[in-house]
GROMACS .gro file of C-alpha atoms in nm:
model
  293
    1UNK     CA    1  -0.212  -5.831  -6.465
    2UNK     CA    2  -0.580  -5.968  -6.506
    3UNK     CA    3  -0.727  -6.261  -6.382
    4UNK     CA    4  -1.090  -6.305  -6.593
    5UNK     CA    5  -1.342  -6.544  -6.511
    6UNK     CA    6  -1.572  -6.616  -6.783
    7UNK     CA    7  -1.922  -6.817  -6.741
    8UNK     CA    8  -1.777  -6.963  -6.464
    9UNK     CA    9  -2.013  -7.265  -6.365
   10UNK     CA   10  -1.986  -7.543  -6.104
   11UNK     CA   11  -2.254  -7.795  -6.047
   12UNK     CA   12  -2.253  -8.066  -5.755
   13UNK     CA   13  -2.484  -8.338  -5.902
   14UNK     CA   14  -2.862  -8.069  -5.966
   15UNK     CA   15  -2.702  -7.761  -5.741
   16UNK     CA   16  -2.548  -7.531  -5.900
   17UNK     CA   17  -2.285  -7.327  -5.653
   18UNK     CA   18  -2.147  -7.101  -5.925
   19UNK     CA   19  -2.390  -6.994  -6.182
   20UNK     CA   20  -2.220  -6.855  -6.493
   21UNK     CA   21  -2.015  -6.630  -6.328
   22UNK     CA   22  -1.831  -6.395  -6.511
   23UNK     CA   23  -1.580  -6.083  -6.402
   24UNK     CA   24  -1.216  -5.954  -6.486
   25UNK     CA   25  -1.007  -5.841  -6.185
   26UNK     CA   26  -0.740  -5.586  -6.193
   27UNK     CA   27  -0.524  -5.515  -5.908
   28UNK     CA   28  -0.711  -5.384  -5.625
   29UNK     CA   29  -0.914  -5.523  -5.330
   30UNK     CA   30  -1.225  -5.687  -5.377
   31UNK     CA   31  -1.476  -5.739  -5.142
   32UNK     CA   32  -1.707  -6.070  -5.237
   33UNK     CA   33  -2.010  -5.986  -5.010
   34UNK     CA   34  -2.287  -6.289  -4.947
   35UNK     CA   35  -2.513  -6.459  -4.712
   36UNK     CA   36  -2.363  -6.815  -4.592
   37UNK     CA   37  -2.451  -7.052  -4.911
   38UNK     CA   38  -2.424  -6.799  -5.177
   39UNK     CA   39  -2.154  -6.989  -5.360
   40UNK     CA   40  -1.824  -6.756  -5.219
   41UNK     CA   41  -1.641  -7.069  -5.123
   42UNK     CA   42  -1.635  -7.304  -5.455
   43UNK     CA   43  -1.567  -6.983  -5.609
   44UNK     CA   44  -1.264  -6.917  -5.402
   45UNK     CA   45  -1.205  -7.269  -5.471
   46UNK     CA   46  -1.222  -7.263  -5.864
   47UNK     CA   47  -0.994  -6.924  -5.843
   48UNK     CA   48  -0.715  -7.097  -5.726
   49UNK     CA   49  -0.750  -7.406  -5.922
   50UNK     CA   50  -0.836  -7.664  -5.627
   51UNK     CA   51  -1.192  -7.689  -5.810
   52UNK     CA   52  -1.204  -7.762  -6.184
   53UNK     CA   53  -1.498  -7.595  -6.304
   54UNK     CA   54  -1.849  -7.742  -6.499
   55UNK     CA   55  -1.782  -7.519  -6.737
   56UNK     CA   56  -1.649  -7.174  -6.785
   57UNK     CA   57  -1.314  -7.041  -6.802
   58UNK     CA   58  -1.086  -6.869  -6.593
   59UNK     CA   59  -0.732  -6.705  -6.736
   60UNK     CA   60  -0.454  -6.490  -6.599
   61UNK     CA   61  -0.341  -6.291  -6.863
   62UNK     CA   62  -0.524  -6.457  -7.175
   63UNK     CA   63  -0.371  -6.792  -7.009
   64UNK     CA   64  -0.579  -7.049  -6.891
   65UNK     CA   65  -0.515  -7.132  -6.512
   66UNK     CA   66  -0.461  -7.506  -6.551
   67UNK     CA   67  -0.210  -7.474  -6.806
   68UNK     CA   68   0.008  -7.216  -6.585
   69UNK     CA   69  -0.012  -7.495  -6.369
   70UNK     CA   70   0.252  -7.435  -6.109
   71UNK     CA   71   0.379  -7.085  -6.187
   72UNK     CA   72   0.015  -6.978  -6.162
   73UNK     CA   73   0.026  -7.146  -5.773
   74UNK     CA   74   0.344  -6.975  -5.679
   75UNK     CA   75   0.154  -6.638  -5.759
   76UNK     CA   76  -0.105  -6.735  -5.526
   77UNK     CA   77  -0.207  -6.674  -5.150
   78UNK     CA   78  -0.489  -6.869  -5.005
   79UNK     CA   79  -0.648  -6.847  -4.659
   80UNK     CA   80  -0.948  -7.084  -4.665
   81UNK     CA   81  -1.275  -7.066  -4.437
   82UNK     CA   82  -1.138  -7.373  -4.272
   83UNK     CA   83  -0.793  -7.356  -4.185
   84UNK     CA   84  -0.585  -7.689  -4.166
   85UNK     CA   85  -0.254  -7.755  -3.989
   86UNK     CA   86  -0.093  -8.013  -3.802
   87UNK     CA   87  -0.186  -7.974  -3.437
   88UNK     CA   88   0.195  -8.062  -3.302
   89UNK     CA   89   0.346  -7.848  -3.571
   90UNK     CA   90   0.443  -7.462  -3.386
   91UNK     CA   91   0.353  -7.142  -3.568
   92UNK     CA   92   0.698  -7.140  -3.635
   93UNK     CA   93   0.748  -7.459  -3.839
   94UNK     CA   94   0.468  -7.422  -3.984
   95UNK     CA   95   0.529  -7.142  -4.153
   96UNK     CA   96   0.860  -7.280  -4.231
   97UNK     CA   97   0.645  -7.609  -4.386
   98UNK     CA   98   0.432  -7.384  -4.571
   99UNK     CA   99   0.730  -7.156  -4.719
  100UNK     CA  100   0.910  -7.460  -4.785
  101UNK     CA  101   0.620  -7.587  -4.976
  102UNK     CA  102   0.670  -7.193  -5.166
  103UNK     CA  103   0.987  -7.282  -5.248
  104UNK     CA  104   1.164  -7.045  -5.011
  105UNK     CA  105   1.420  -7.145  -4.786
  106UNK     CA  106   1.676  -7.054  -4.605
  107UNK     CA  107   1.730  -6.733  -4.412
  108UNK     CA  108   1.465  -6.552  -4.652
  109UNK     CA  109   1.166  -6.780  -4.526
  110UNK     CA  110   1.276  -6.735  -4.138
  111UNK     CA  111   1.293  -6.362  -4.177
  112UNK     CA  112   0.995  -6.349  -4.390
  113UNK     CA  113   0.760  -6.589  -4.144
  114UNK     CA  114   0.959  -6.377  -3.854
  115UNK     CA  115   0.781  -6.078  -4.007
  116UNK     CA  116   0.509  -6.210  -4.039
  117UNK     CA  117   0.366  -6.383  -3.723
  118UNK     CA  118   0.462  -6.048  -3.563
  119UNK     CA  119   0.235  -5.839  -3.806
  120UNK     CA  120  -0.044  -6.094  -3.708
  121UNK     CA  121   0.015  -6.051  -3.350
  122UNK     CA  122   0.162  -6.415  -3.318
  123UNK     CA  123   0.570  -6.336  -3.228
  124UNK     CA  124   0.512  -6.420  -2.805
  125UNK     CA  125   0.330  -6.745  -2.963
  126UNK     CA  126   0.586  -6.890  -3.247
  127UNK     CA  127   0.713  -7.146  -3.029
  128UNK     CA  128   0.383  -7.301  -2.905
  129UNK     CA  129   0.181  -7.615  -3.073
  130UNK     CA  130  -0.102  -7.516  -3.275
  131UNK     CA  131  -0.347  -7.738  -3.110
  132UNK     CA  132  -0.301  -7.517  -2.806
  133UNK     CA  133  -0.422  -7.217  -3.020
  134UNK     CA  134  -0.753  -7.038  -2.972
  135UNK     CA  135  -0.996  -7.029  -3.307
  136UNK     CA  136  -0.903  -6.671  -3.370
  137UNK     CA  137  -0.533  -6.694  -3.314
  138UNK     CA  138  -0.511  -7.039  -3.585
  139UNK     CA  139  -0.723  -6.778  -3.848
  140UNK     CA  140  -0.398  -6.508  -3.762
  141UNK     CA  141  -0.192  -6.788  -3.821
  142UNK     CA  142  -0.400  -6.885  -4.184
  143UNK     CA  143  -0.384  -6.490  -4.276
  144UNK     CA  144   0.035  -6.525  -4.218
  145UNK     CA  145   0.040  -6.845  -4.417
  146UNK     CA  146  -0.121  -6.662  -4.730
  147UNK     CA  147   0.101  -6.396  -4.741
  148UNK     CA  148   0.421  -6.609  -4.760
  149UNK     CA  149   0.644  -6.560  -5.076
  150UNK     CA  150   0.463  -6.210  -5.111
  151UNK     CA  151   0.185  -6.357  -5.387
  152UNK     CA  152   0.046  -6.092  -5.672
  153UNK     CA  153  -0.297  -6.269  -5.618
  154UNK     CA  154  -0.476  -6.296  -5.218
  155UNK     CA  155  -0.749  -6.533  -5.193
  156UNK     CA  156  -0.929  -6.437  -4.854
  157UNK     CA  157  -1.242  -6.677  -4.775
  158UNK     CA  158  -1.390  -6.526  -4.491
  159UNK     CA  159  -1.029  -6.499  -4.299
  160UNK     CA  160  -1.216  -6.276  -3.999
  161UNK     CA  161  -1.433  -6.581  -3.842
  162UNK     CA  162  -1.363  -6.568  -3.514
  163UNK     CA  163  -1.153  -6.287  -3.465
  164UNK     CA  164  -1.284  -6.004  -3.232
  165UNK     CA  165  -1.359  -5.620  -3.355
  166UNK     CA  166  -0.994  -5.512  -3.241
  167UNK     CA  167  -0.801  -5.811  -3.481
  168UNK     CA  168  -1.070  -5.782  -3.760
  169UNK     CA  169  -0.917  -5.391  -3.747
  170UNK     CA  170  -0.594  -5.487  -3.730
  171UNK     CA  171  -0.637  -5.733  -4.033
  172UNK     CA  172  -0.798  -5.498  -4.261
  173UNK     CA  173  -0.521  -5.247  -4.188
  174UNK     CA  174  -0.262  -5.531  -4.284
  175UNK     CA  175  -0.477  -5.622  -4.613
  176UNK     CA  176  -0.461  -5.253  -4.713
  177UNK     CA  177  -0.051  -5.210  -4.664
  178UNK     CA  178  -0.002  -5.563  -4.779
  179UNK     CA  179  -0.284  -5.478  -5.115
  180UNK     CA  180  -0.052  -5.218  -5.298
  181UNK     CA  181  -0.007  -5.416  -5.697
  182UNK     CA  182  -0.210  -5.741  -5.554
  183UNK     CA  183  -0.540  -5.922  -5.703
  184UNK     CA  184  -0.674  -5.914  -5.338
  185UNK     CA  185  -1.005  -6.065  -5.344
  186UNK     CA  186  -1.121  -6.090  -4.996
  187UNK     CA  187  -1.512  -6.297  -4.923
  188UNK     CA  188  -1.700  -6.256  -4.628
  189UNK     CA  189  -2.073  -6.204  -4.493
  190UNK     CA  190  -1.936  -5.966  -4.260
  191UNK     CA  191  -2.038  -5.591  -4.428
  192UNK     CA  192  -1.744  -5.405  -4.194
  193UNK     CA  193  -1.518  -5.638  -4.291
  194UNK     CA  194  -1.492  -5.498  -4.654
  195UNK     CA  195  -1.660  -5.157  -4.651
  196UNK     CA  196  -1.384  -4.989  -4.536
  197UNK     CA  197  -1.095  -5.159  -4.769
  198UNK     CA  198  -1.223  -5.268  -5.086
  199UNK     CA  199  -1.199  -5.034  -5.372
  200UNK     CA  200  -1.461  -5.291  -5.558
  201UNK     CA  201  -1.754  -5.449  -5.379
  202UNK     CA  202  -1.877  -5.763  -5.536
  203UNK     CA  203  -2.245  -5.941  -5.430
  204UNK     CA  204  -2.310  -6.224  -5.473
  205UNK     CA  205  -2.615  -6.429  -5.439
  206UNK     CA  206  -2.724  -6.811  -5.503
  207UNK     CA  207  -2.407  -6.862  -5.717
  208UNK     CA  208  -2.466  -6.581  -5.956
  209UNK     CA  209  -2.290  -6.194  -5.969
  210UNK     CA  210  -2.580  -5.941  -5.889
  211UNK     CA  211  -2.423  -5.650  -5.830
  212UNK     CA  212  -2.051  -5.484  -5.858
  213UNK     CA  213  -1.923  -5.154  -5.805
  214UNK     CA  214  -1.769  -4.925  -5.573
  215UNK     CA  215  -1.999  -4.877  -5.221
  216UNK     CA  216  -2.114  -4.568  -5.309
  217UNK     CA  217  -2.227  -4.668  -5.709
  218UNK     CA  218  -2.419  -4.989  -5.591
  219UNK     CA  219  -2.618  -4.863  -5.262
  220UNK     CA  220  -2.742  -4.631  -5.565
  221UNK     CA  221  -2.997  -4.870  -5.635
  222UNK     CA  222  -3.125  -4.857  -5.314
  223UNK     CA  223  -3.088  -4.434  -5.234
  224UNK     CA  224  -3.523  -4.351  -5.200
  225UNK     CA  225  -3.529  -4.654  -4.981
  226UNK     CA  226  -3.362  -4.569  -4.680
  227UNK     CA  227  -3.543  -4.386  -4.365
  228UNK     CA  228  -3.467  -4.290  -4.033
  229UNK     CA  229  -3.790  -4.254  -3.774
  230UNK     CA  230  -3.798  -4.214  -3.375
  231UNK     CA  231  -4.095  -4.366  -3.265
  232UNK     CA  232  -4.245  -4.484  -2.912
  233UNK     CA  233  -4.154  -4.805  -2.842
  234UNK     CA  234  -4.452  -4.979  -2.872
  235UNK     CA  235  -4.455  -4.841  -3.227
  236UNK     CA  236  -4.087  -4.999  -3.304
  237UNK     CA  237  -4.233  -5.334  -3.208
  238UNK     CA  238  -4.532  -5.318  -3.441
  239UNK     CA  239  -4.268  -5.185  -3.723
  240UNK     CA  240  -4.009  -5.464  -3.651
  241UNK     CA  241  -4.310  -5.730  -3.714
  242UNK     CA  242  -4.418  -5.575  -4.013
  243UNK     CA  243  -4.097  -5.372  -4.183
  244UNK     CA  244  -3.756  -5.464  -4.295
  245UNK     CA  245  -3.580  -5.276  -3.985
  246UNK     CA  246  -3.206  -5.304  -4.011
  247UNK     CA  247  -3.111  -5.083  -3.677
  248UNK     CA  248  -3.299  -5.073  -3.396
  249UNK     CA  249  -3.105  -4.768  -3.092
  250UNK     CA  250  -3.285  -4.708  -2.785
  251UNK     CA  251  -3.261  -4.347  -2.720
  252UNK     CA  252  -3.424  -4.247  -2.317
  253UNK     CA  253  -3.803  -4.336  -2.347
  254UNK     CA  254  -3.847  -4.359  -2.762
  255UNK     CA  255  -3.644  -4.592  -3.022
  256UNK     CA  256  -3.484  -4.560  -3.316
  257UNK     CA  257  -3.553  -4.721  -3.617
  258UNK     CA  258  -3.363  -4.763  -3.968
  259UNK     CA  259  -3.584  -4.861  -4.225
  260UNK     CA  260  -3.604  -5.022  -4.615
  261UNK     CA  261  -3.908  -4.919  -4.782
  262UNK     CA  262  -4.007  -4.820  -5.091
  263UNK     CA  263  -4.204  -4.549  -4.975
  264UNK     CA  264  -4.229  -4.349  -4.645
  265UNK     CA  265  -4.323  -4.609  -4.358
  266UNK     CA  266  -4.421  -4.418  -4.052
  267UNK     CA  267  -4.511  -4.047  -3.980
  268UNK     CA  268  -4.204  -3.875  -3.904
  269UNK     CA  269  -3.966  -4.079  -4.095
  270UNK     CA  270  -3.639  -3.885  -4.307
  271UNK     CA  271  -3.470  -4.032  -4.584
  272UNK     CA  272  -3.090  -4.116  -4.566
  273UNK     CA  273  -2.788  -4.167  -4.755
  274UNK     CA  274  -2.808  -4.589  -4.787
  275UNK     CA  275  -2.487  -4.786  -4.670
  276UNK     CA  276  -2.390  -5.130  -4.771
  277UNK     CA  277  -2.511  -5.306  -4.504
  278UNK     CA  278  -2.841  -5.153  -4.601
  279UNK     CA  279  -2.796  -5.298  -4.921
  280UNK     CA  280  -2.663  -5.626  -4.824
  281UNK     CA  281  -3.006  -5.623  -4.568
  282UNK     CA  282  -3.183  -5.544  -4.921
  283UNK     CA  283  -3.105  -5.876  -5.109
  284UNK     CA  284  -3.049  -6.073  -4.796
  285UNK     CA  285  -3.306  -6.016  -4.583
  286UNK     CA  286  -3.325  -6.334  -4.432
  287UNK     CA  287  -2.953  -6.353  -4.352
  288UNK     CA  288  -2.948  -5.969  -4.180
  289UNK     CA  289  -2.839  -6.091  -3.888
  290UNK     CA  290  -2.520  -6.274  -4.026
  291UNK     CA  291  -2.424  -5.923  -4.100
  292UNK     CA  292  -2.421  -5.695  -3.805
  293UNK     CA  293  -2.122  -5.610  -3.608
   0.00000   0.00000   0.00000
């Protein structure tokens, strides 16, 4: 199975949100790593057909996704950034809506949406309306949704909003059992979110692919450029004004500092091994705080 995108474009009037995008994915999990208007959306969008592109292409198997048409949809999971349901609806019917939309029914779907709102951590809530449902509890509810009808291809757009550290762990330990076969392609500005599960990291940056590989091959680019220093704290501020400082520990009387510079920054300063929130700080600087934990 591979789903190939192809100078994918897509214009609104003069902006450009996609910007000849073009990659071929194979099953595996994909992390789509940007800073909040880089385009991840209307790319999520175009993948599952709910956008028609400018211009560009996008095929599953040498077949072009419009002319699947519907058995291209029933392959497909989506979770979108914002979630919609029908606030007297219950998690429960709900998912049976959703499944039924699928086209599975009967005892399947109410063992399979059984399943699921328990591996979300929704079971003690299937009976209650989804109006009364916190933020991060209707994004569990979006993740179960997706994975109805067990689709080869998972469209994640930014499915962690609002969940705390402990569900964001949770979820990425569900993605990785539930990834096994799948086109899992999961987008987020949230570096944790995907460093840990994605075989593939994808950036992506004012529409257009700018880097691709796994963590390790593209924080390459960026492996003389990393330093450690512990400095007086009156130092650290001057640094912080002047540097691209991605940590910042307070450690007793002295501070420190993780730094991105080309060359060594302050006396005392080590090199070390870059991570990808290091790189993501490297091409989004102005977005770095989107980013942390």
């Amino acid at each position: 199975m591979e789903l190939s995108l192809k100078h994918l474009t897509r214009k609104y009037g003069e902006k450009i949100a996609v910007d000849d995008f073009s990659a071929a994915f194979a099953p595996k999990v994909y992390g789509l790593l940007g800073a909040n208007g880089a385009g991840k959306t209307t790319l999520m969008r175009l993948i599952c057909d709910i956008l028609k592109p400018t211009s560009g292409s996008i095929t599953l198997d040498g077949v072009g996704i419009s002319s699947l048409d519907e058995s291209y949809r029933e392959k497909l999971g989506y979770d979108p950034q914002r979630f919609g349901y029908y606030p007297d609806f219950t998690a429960e019917s709900y998912m049976a809506y959703i499944a039924a939309l699928k086209g599975i029914g009967g005892a399947a779907a109410r063992n399979e949406a059984r399943w699921l709102l328990e591996a979300v951590g929704l079971s003690d809530a299937a009976k209650r309306k989804i109006k009364t449902f916190s933020g991060g509890m209707q994004k569990r509810l979006g993740i179960a949704q997706a994975m109805l009808g067990d689709p080869a291809i998972l469209i994640l757009d930014e499915p962690t909003a609002g969940l705390d550290p402990k569900e964001r762990v949770h979820f990425r330990n569900l993605i990785s059992s539930f990834a096994p076969g799948k086109i899992v392609i999961l987008s987020t500005h949230i570096v944790s979110d995907v460093e840990y599960i994605a075989a593939e990291i994808m950036m992506m940056r004012q529409g257009r692919l700018i880097r691709r590989g796994d963590a390790r091959t593209i924080t390459g680019i960026i492996a003389d450029s990393v330093w450690e220093a512990v400095v007086a704290p009156d130092v650290a501020e001057r640094a912080s004004a002047g540097m691209t400082v991605g940590n910042i520990r307070h450690e007793g009387g002295a501070v420190r500092l993780r730094i991105l510079s080309d060359k060594k920054p302050l006396d005392g300063a080590v090199r070390v091994e870059p991570n990808l929130e290091d790189l993501y700080l490297h091409y989004f600087e102005e977005a770095a705080e989107s980013c942390a934990e």
